[in-house]
Amino acid sequence: MPLQESLAHWGESLINSPRTIIFYLLSALFLINTAQRIRRWYRLWHIPGPWICGFTSLWLLRKCFGPRIDLSWKELVDKYGPVVRMAPNEIILADVDELLRIQSPRSVYRKDDWYLIGQINPPFHNLLSMQDKDVRRERKRKITPGYNGRGGDDFEQGLNKGIARWIELIERKYLSTPAEGKPLDLALHSHYYALDSLGEMAYSRQLGFLESDTDKHRILETNEKLMPVMFLFSNFIWLTKYLRYWPLVLLLPRDGDKSGFGAIMGFSSSIIDQRLAELAQQAKPKGDILQAFINEKLHPDALREEVTIQFFVGSDTTASLIRMTFLALLTNPRVYMTLQSEINNAANLSSPITATESRQLPYLQAVIRESLRFYPPVAAGVFYKDVPAEGDVLCDKYFLPGGTKVSTIAGLTALLRDKRVFGEDAECFWPERWIEAEKLLDGGEKLRLMTKSLDLCFGAGQFACPGKGIALMSAGKVIPELLRRYNFSILNPAEPMKLRGAVAWLAHDFWVRVEKRPVHITTGTNGLSESSGAMAREA
Ligand code: HEM
């Protein structure tokens, strides 16, 4: 009896004390959480990686706040091998053949919810944010002709206008003399150039960044603030889903915004409406990307999404390629001088240099390839693909159950600095490696291996970037045109540029001094003379 009584008393006190109830509830939650974590750890226990990454995403979270997450991923690959666990369900893959296999047109891997960060205008989707394989294939089929220049216009016309405006701006405001220095921020201006020339190629309009020399609609300022947030969200997919709901949806750009990419969206919408109205009045079709999309009978909603996404994915990346090439040149005087003399010695170059001429300058092409290798423009993005439901085996060794997220970009920096492929000096910027590889008497094998890795900068197979040709043409024309006209030097050698990886590279304060070179440029086939101001204004 006394025992029964004391047990009943103990039971009562357990239930009656609120503190005790809270204690038991918290303990139960803790046990459930621990059990879940152990279950998640066990799913991929056989994948190498830091032990903490098997239980929590804290490692990834911490790296998201650092400036160079790509180098942290490389360290993991160097230490653990080509398949590494970086979070409980997230894998880095750094094997070229496996990356090509899982992205091939027949692969049943699909885009993960990570791509929802590319859905700039919910509920509508663009090619980047679409996940359904069949819907994507159909959309890509329709938009590819536009990216390949089948709108009719030569993309070069648009690029020439962008180049002319940049030169006109330099001549007007940024030419330094021994008596006076006029610093120019190459980080900012390369982005202005990328946006302006995309405006020309996408819908034959100038966006006016270079002409006004301002961050119109505060696009870049907003981008700079938004990208780190998006980057953080993109690594925590469950958060990304909430981005579609109030109040987080307010962070996303919206058609009609006065600033940020929403302003470009609004501008694109009005241009599309105007173009459709003109065509209805039998106006002569233009030859730009928009026209190519219209020719493929894209719905007006799809037109708006596909035209606008180009500015999100095409401007940061192209600007990054241009500015990182300049950074590499200005910090390697020998490479800089070799390239300048190749340009000086090339006979009868047009002005601006045509895409064909640019492709015929071997050292320039080697410099651009090396710049892509050394600073891949999207090396800080994960671009997860989901393992199909039946699971998959990577590198003949590692079984991944269905639903595991495999990053097809996180392994890129490790691959592009792999000494077995790029040589013992893979950690150095050295364009000659591409020229030397071409000379080897190995039937082109080494060059093929190097190029196979490098091409992964643009994704592959069914996910490959359709803007690759535009980006390479854009950089291939503007870089030599600026180098033949001006001498550039870095103003702050200790920290030439402020850089932070957040999917793309956020760069600012790349201050340089620009001086006119004593070279004579004859008016070439494209009509850009030494004084290009008149042409820029006409354009
Ligand atoms: C150096 C410049 C560029 C680089 C390195 C680059 C790289 C990439 C990468 C890695 C992807 C993602 C592949 C994946 O999902 O796995 C991508 C997708 C895409 N890029 Fe680019 N890009 C560049 C320039 C451009 C330009 C200039 C445009 C447009 C004018 C563009 C348009 C797109 C589009 C629409 C997609 C989505 C493709 C799809 O989902 O099938 N990109 N790009």
XYZ file of C-alpha atoms and ligand atoms in Angstrom:
582
model
C 0.000 0.000 0.000
C 2.670 2.569 0.883
C 4.472 1.622 -2.344
C 1.279 2.124 -4.406
C 0.677 5.435 -2.726
C 4.152 6.721 -3.330
C 3.997 5.650 -7.021
C 0.669 7.423 -7.476
C 2.089 10.509 -5.779
C 5.134 10.444 -8.060
C 2.907 10.065 -11.154
C 0.772 13.001 -10.064
C 3.733 15.227 -9.443
C 5.051 14.299 -12.906
C 1.879 15.420 -14.611
C 1.131 18.374 -12.410
C 4.438 20.168 -12.594
C 4.549 22.244 -15.822
C 8.312 22.282 -15.678
C 8.461 18.516 -15.704
C 6.026 18.302 -18.628
C 8.174 20.734 -20.623
C 11.255 18.758 -19.711
C 9.715 15.520 -21.001
C 8.436 17.160 -24.156
C 11.845 18.639 -24.943
C 13.519 15.313 -24.208
C 11.105 13.559 -26.564
C 11.781 16.140 -29.290
C 15.504 15.758 -28.759
C 15.284 11.981 -29.038
C 13.158 12.172 -32.204
C 15.560 14.689 -33.744
C 18.577 12.571 -32.826
C 16.928 9.463 -34.262
C 16.184 11.347 -37.498
C 19.750 12.613 -37.728
C 21.143 9.131 -37.157
C 18.805 7.782 -39.845
C 19.961 10.496 -42.287
C 23.589 9.876 -41.394
C 23.144 6.138 -41.932
C 21.648 6.592 -45.462
C 25.003 7.849 -46.713
C 27.357 6.664 -43.979
C 29.632 5.069 -46.608
C 30.302 8.388 -48.419
C 33.552 10.015 -47.261
C 33.571 13.521 -45.827
C 33.983 15.405 -42.542
C 31.989 13.485 -39.897
C 29.969 16.575 -38.921
C 28.591 16.833 -42.468
C 26.806 13.511 -41.977
C 24.677 14.977 -39.166
C 24.184 18.653 -39.910
C 24.471 21.334 -42.594
C 26.471 23.596 -40.277
C 29.719 23.118 -42.222
C 27.975 24.271 -45.416
C 26.272 27.136 -43.590
C 29.569 28.398 -42.210
C 31.211 28.270 -45.640
C 28.301 30.203 -47.175
C 29.363 33.185 -45.100
C 32.962 32.991 -46.307
C 34.299 34.646 -49.465
C 35.500 31.532 -51.363
C 33.282 28.494 -50.838
C 34.734 27.010 -54.056
C 38.160 26.656 -52.421
C 36.607 24.919 -49.396
C 34.917 22.410 -51.715
C 38.239 21.849 -53.456
C 39.909 21.144 -50.110
C 37.301 18.479 -49.394
C 37.841 16.815 -52.771
C 41.623 16.915 -52.331
C 41.248 15.237 -48.956
C 38.409 12.751 -49.476
C 38.323 11.990 -53.212
C 35.867 12.590 -56.072
C 32.662 11.824 -54.128
C 32.329 13.758 -50.878
C 29.511 14.333 -48.429
C 29.258 18.058 -47.621
C 25.906 17.943 -45.777
C 23.560 15.119 -44.678
C 21.937 14.681 -48.115
C 24.302 16.739 -50.302
C 27.196 15.376 -52.331
C 30.090 16.980 -54.217
C 30.991 15.106 -57.397
C 34.395 15.751 -58.972
C 34.697 13.126 -61.700
C 34.453 14.373 -65.283
C 33.011 11.204 -66.836
C 30.432 10.775 -64.091
C 29.427 14.439 -64.375
C 28.923 13.998 -68.105
C 26.939 10.791 -67.574
C 24.494 12.186 -65.029
C 23.831 15.289 -67.168
C 23.604 13.491 -70.514
C 20.394 13.904 -72.537
C 19.241 10.383 -71.570
C 20.006 10.698 -67.868
C 17.043 10.432 -65.497
C 18.619 12.735 -62.924
C 16.436 15.811 -62.590
C 16.933 19.365 -61.389
C 16.544 19.622 -57.644
C 14.318 22.141 -55.857
C 17.513 24.232 -55.591
C 16.615 25.643 -59.005
C 13.574 27.357 -57.494
C 15.929 30.246 -56.742
C 15.915 30.790 -60.517
C 12.130 31.182 -60.549
C 12.109 34.938 -60.585
C 8.425 35.468 -61.168
C 6.340 32.719 -59.486
C 4.164 30.924 -60.542
C 5.803 31.212 -63.980
C 8.894 29.217 -64.808
C 11.835 29.846 -67.089
C 14.226 27.292 -68.557
C 16.567 27.584 -65.579
C 13.918 26.983 -62.911
C 11.940 24.271 -64.764
C 12.386 20.804 -63.309
C 10.144 18.531 -65.388
C 12.322 16.835 -67.989
C 9.777 16.797 -70.848
C 8.612 20.377 -70.300
C 12.234 21.507 -70.184
C 13.160 19.648 -73.347
C 10.304 21.291 -75.251
C 11.154 24.792 -73.938
C 14.856 24.358 -74.669
C 14.092 23.194 -78.207
C 12.154 26.389 -78.775
C 14.635 28.847 -77.341
C 17.905 27.366 -78.597
C 17.629 28.863 -82.123
C 17.457 32.338 -80.560
C 20.646 31.737 -78.551
C 22.343 30.454 -81.684
C 21.655 33.710 -83.499
C 18.832 32.444 -85.675
C 16.802 35.580 -85.044
C 18.550 36.867 -88.123
C 20.825 39.567 -86.698
C 24.426 38.949 -86.198
C 25.039 39.149 -82.423
C 28.160 41.084 -83.307
C 26.153 44.192 -84.112
C 24.807 44.291 -80.555
C 28.241 43.614 -79.080
C 29.848 46.278 -81.276
C 27.402 48.835 -79.925
C 28.249 47.829 -76.347
C 31.986 48.071 -77.072
C 31.569 51.455 -78.750
C 29.696 52.816 -75.724
C 32.313 51.552 -73.306
C 35.118 53.145 -75.322
C 33.168 56.367 -75.623
C 32.716 56.438 -71.832
C 36.417 55.811 -71.200
C 37.397 58.573 -73.624
C 34.898 60.960 -72.053
C 35.586 60.379 -68.363
C 38.288 57.909 -67.490
C 41.470 58.618 -69.435
C 44.314 59.225 -67.015
C 47.328 61.320 -67.937
C 50.657 61.744 -66.126
C 49.180 64.937 -64.682
C 45.823 63.543 -63.618
C 44.521 60.134 -62.554
C 40.894 59.174 -63.246
C 40.259 55.780 -61.637
C 37.807 53.411 -63.307
C 36.048 50.523 -61.547
C 36.388 47.586 -63.951
C 34.080 45.440 -61.797
C 31.248 47.884 -62.335
C 31.936 48.752 -65.959
C 32.285 45.133 -67.097
C 28.815 44.540 -65.663
C 27.414 47.643 -67.394
C 28.889 46.391 -70.671
C 27.418 42.882 -70.203
C 23.957 44.279 -69.451
C 24.014 46.819 -72.284
C 25.156 44.342 -74.908
C 22.591 41.777 -73.716
C 19.890 44.445 -74.116
C 20.976 44.882 -77.719
C 21.116 41.164 -78.488
C 17.936 40.242 -76.601
C 15.584 42.922 -77.881
C 17.536 45.523 -79.879
C 17.344 48.139 -77.135
C 20.033 49.890 -75.230
C 19.641 49.736 -71.477
C 21.818 52.809 -71.063
C 24.161 51.733 -68.253
C 27.326 52.805 -70.056
C 25.828 55.884 -71.640
C 24.592 57.239 -68.307
C 27.492 55.693 -66.370
C 25.102 54.877 -63.544
C 23.712 51.760 -61.962
C 20.338 52.405 -63.555
C 17.407 51.302 -61.395
C 19.989 50.253 -58.806
C 20.185 46.849 -60.504
C 23.693 46.046 -59.335
C 23.208 47.453 -55.855
C 20.086 45.319 -55.387
C 21.859 42.314 -56.863
C 24.723 42.762 -54.424
C 22.290 42.696 -51.492
C 20.012 39.973 -52.805
C 22.534 37.410 -54.035
C 24.055 36.495 -50.650
C 20.537 35.976 -49.266
C 19.556 33.830 -52.258
C 22.816 31.950 -51.950
C 22.129 31.147 -48.319
C 18.560 30.124 -49.108
C 19.679 27.994 -52.015
C 21.771 25.870 -49.724
C 18.788 25.286 -47.470
C 16.114 24.168 -49.855
C 13.297 24.100 -47.318
C 13.857 27.855 -46.881
C 13.738 28.406 -50.643
C 10.170 27.061 -50.755
C 9.107 29.759 -48.321
C 10.508 32.381 -50.691
C 7.260 32.099 -52.641
C 5.163 33.187 -49.670
C 4.664 36.501 -47.892
C 6.732 38.188 -46.476
C 9.767 36.510 -48.086
C 8.250 36.815 -51.549
C 8.821 40.571 -51.177
C 12.532 39.840 -51.534
C 12.042 38.568 -55.091
C 12.141 40.965 -58.025
C 8.707 41.788 -59.427
C 7.501 43.122 -62.719
C 7.014 46.851 -62.192
C 9.588 47.286 -59.393
C 11.318 50.652 -59.570
C 14.706 49.152 -58.789
C 16.577 45.871 -59.090
C 16.003 43.156 -61.672
C 12.244 43.705 -61.292
C 12.809 46.936 -63.228
C 14.396 44.957 -66.078
C 11.447 42.571 -65.911
C 9.050 45.508 -66.277
C 11.116 46.928 -69.124
C 11.177 43.526 -70.872
C 7.396 43.145 -70.481
C 6.725 46.520 -72.070
C 9.126 45.804 -74.945
C 7.488 42.429 -75.571
C 3.981 43.964 -75.568
C 5.145 46.678 -77.936
C 6.840 44.175 -80.254
C 3.777 41.908 -80.401
C 1.588 44.929 -81.166
C 3.976 46.083 -83.939
C 4.022 42.608 -85.465
C 0.232 42.516 -85.387
C 0.410 45.732 -87.480
C 2.628 43.857 -89.994
C 5.828 45.673 -88.934
C 9.090 44.288 -90.343
C 10.434 41.642 -87.887
C 13.698 42.506 -86.109
C 16.553 40.038 -86.017
C 17.142 39.650 -82.258
C 16.686 36.853 -79.714
C 13.172 38.037 -78.859
C 12.149 37.714 -82.506
C 13.581 34.178 -82.651
C 11.494 33.262 -79.571
C 8.389 34.814 -81.162
C 9.072 32.830 -84.348
C 8.964 29.682 -82.220
C 5.495 30.764 -80.998
C 6.377 31.069 -77.312
C 3.420 32.220 -75.210
C 3.786 35.891 -74.087
C 4.263 34.746 -70.450
C 7.054 32.427 -71.539
C 8.546 35.188 -73.697
C 8.783 37.471 -70.681
C 10.385 34.781 -68.508
C 12.907 33.653 -71.106
C 13.946 37.135 -72.138
C 14.322 38.324 -68.558
C 16.268 35.298 -67.271
C 19.057 36.102 -69.713
C 19.859 39.224 -67.728
C 20.018 37.251 -64.455
C 22.168 34.403 -65.684
C 23.983 36.047 -68.578
C 25.177 39.366 -67.177
C 26.961 38.384 -63.926
C 28.647 35.458 -65.645
C 29.866 37.311 -68.725
C 31.008 40.277 -66.633
C 32.852 37.858 -64.371
C 34.679 36.280 -67.315
C 35.767 39.718 -68.565
C 36.860 41.164 -65.231
C 38.635 38.018 -64.021
C 40.546 37.899 -67.312
C 41.630 41.490 -66.702
C 42.597 40.624 -63.129
C 44.723 37.714 -64.350
C 46.351 39.886 -67.026
C 47.089 42.848 -64.795
C 48.676 40.632 -62.166
C 50.810 38.728 -64.736
C 52.831 41.347 -66.639
C 54.487 38.796 -68.903
C 51.140 37.330 -69.990
C 49.736 40.842 -70.421
C 52.644 41.915 -72.648
C 52.537 38.712 -74.714
C 48.845 39.240 -75.408
C 49.294 42.897 -76.251
C 52.046 42.091 -78.738
C 49.915 39.352 -80.342
C 47.195 41.944 -80.885
C 49.701 44.578 -82.125
C 51.276 42.183 -84.576
C 48.065 40.771 -86.009
C 47.686 42.154 -89.499
C 44.590 44.044 -90.650
C 42.446 43.580 -87.571
C 39.032 45.205 -87.838
C 37.880 47.623 -85.236
C 36.303 46.345 -83.151
C 37.825 42.955 -83.663
C 35.382 40.527 -85.238
C 34.507 37.222 -83.606
C 36.259 35.375 -86.424
C 39.453 37.415 -85.994
C 39.306 36.917 -82.242
C 39.126 33.129 -82.668
C 42.240 33.330 -84.846
C 44.368 34.880 -82.077
C 45.734 31.769 -80.347
C 47.199 33.507 -77.306
C 43.996 35.466 -76.687
C 41.993 32.238 -76.831
C 44.458 30.578 -74.457
C 44.125 33.510 -72.023
C 40.320 33.308 -72.046
C 40.363 29.537 -71.518
C 42.858 29.879 -68.698
C 40.753 32.596 -67.095
C 37.680 30.333 -67.226
C 39.740 27.514 -65.732
C 41.178 29.642 -62.985
C 38.037 31.586 -62.088
C 34.985 29.620 -63.318
C 32.166 32.203 -63.320
C 29.665 30.020 -61.444
C 32.093 28.069 -59.251
C 30.244 29.188 -56.127
C 26.904 27.634 -57.104
C 25.828 24.095 -56.289
C 23.322 23.347 -59.101
C 22.029 20.158 -57.434
C 20.630 17.289 -59.461
C 18.487 14.642 -57.724
C 19.422 10.966 -57.872
C 16.512 8.999 -59.467
C 14.201 6.968 -57.190
C 15.976 3.659 -57.885
C 19.328 5.097 -56.738
C 22.624 5.214 -58.612
C 26.231 4.111 -58.218
C 28.918 6.788 -58.669
C 32.474 5.924 -59.728
C 31.598 2.168 -59.610
C 31.803 2.416 -55.846
C 29.389 4.701 -54.070
C 25.693 3.820 -54.003
C 23.457 6.877 -53.625
C 19.822 6.258 -52.683
C 17.043 8.064 -54.612
C 16.593 11.722 -53.667
C 20.258 12.359 -52.790
C 21.376 15.769 -54.073
C 24.467 15.744 -56.252
C 26.146 19.072 -56.986
C 27.366 19.246 -60.570
C 29.384 22.436 -59.976
C 30.886 22.194 -56.466
C 33.620 19.845 -57.743
C 34.579 22.164 -60.602
C 37.427 24.082 -58.943
C 39.064 20.800 -57.890
C 38.708 19.385 -61.410
C 40.050 22.504 -63.077
C 43.117 22.495 -60.839
C 43.752 18.787 -61.156
C 47.505 18.311 -61.643
C 46.997 15.022 -63.521
C 45.112 16.887 -66.251
C 46.554 20.417 -66.193
C 50.115 19.710 -65.042
C 52.136 20.278 -61.884
C 51.569 24.045 -62.123
C 47.771 23.681 -62.219
C 47.500 26.175 -59.332
C 49.118 28.897 -61.478
C 47.568 31.104 -64.124
C 49.511 30.016 -67.190
C 47.837 30.354 -70.616
C 50.809 28.676 -72.323
C 49.535 25.295 -71.110
C 46.818 25.442 -73.809
C 49.301 26.335 -76.554
C 51.755 23.637 -75.436
C 48.992 21.021 -75.294
C 48.131 21.807 -78.913
C 51.730 21.164 -79.967
C 51.958 17.738 -78.324
C 52.255 14.768 -80.656
C 49.651 12.747 -78.801
C 46.850 12.999 -81.330
C 45.287 15.856 -79.340
C 44.614 13.636 -76.315
C 45.858 16.019 -73.603
C 44.055 19.009 -75.104
C 40.881 16.923 -75.370
C 41.057 16.004 -71.674
C 41.696 19.612 -70.654
C 38.842 20.906 -72.800
C 36.478 18.213 -71.515
C 36.993 19.457 -67.961
C 36.866 23.129 -68.924
C 33.567 22.745 -70.793
C 31.913 21.753 -67.504
C 32.028 25.465 -66.575
C 28.949 25.753 -68.767
C 27.150 22.657 -67.459
C 26.625 19.721 -69.805
C 24.151 17.654 -71.826
C 20.500 18.397 -71.153
C 21.449 21.136 -68.656
C 24.120 22.857 -70.756
C 24.196 26.651 -70.888
C 22.665 27.934 -74.130
C 24.462 31.290 -73.720
C 28.002 29.898 -73.965
C 28.583 31.164 -77.519
C 27.313 34.652 -76.651
C 29.518 34.882 -73.547
C 32.677 33.730 -75.325
C 32.057 36.031 -78.276
C 31.406 38.944 -75.951
C 34.645 38.471 -73.984
C 36.627 37.548 -77.107
C 35.804 40.882 -78.741
C 35.858 43.395 -75.920
C 39.068 42.291 -74.179
C 41.407 42.723 -77.194
C 39.634 45.910 -78.272
C 40.309 47.555 -74.914
C 43.860 46.219 -74.717
C 44.850 47.539 -78.131
C 43.641 51.043 -77.236
C 44.644 51.450 -73.597
C 47.181 50.499 -70.984
C 45.597 49.323 -67.751
C 47.217 49.197 -64.333
C 45.911 48.161 -60.930
C 45.503 50.906 -58.358
C 45.436 48.785 -55.226
C 47.974 45.956 -55.604
C 47.346 44.615 -52.074
C 43.664 43.973 -52.826
C 43.002 44.542 -56.539
C 39.310 43.667 -56.254
C 36.803 42.773 -53.539
C 35.344 39.386 -54.363
C 32.731 37.159 -52.786
C 31.247 33.953 -54.157
C 27.456 33.724 -53.977
C 26.455 31.404 -56.876
C 28.084 33.975 -59.190
C 30.940 36.223 -58.108
C 29.992 39.478 -56.471
C 32.812 41.832 -57.324
C 33.450 45.468 -56.678
C 36.195 48.036 -56.262
C 38.387 46.770 -59.081
C 40.044 50.164 -59.507
C 42.343 50.615 -62.472
C 44.165 53.428 -64.194
C 43.533 53.668 -67.938
C 45.988 55.403 -70.261
C 45.770 55.836 -73.979
C 48.241 53.774 -75.990
C 50.187 55.419 -78.777
C 48.825 53.115 -81.437
C 46.987 54.024 -84.549
C 43.794 52.175 -85.229
C 42.452 52.515 -88.726
C 38.739 52.511 -89.320
C 37.963 48.843 -89.754
C 35.142 46.922 -91.339
C 32.920 47.616 -88.340
C 33.350 51.354 -88.485
C 34.886 51.872 -85.027
C 37.646 54.404 -85.363
C 40.119 55.646 -82.806
C 37.586 58.203 -81.733
C 34.489 56.131 -81.363
C 32.262 58.702 -79.709
C 30.288 59.510 -82.806
C 29.532 55.893 -83.444
C 28.469 55.262 -79.872
C 26.039 58.152 -80.031
C 24.630 57.001 -83.386
C 24.118 53.497 -81.938
C 30.845 32.874 -68.988
C 29.551 32.960 -69.006
C 28.586 31.873 -68.594
C 28.785 30.757 -67.826
C 30.084 30.273 -67.184
C 27.514 30.075 -67.725
C 27.317 28.884 -67.028
C 26.085 28.268 -66.893
C 25.850 27.117 -66.081
C 26.894 26.382 -65.258
C 24.536 26.812 -66.187
C 23.772 25.768 -65.408
C 23.874 24.374 -65.880
C 23.101 23.476 -64.938
O 21.943 23.745 -64.611
O 23.679 22.487 -64.536
C 23.933 27.770 -67.082
C 22.618 27.757 -67.446
C 22.034 28.708 -68.236
N 22.655 29.788 -68.814
Fe 24.623 30.227 -68.714
N 26.576 30.789 -68.423
C 27.176 31.885 -68.972
C 26.587 32.858 -69.751
C 25.268 32.853 -70.156
C 24.676 33.847 -71.014
C 25.416 35.031 -71.630
C 23.352 33.509 -71.127
C 22.273 34.205 -71.902
C 22.408 35.182 -72.729
C 23.126 32.290 -70.358
C 21.923 31.641 -70.236
C 21.715 30.488 -69.511
C 20.416 29.822 -69.393
C 19.101 30.274 -70.002
C 20.622 28.692 -68.591
C 19.603 27.622 -68.197
C 19.824 26.385 -69.083
C 19.011 25.156 -68.726
O 18.502 25.061 -67.624
O 18.901 24.251 -69.579
N 24.313 31.936 -69.779
N 24.904 28.663 -67.501
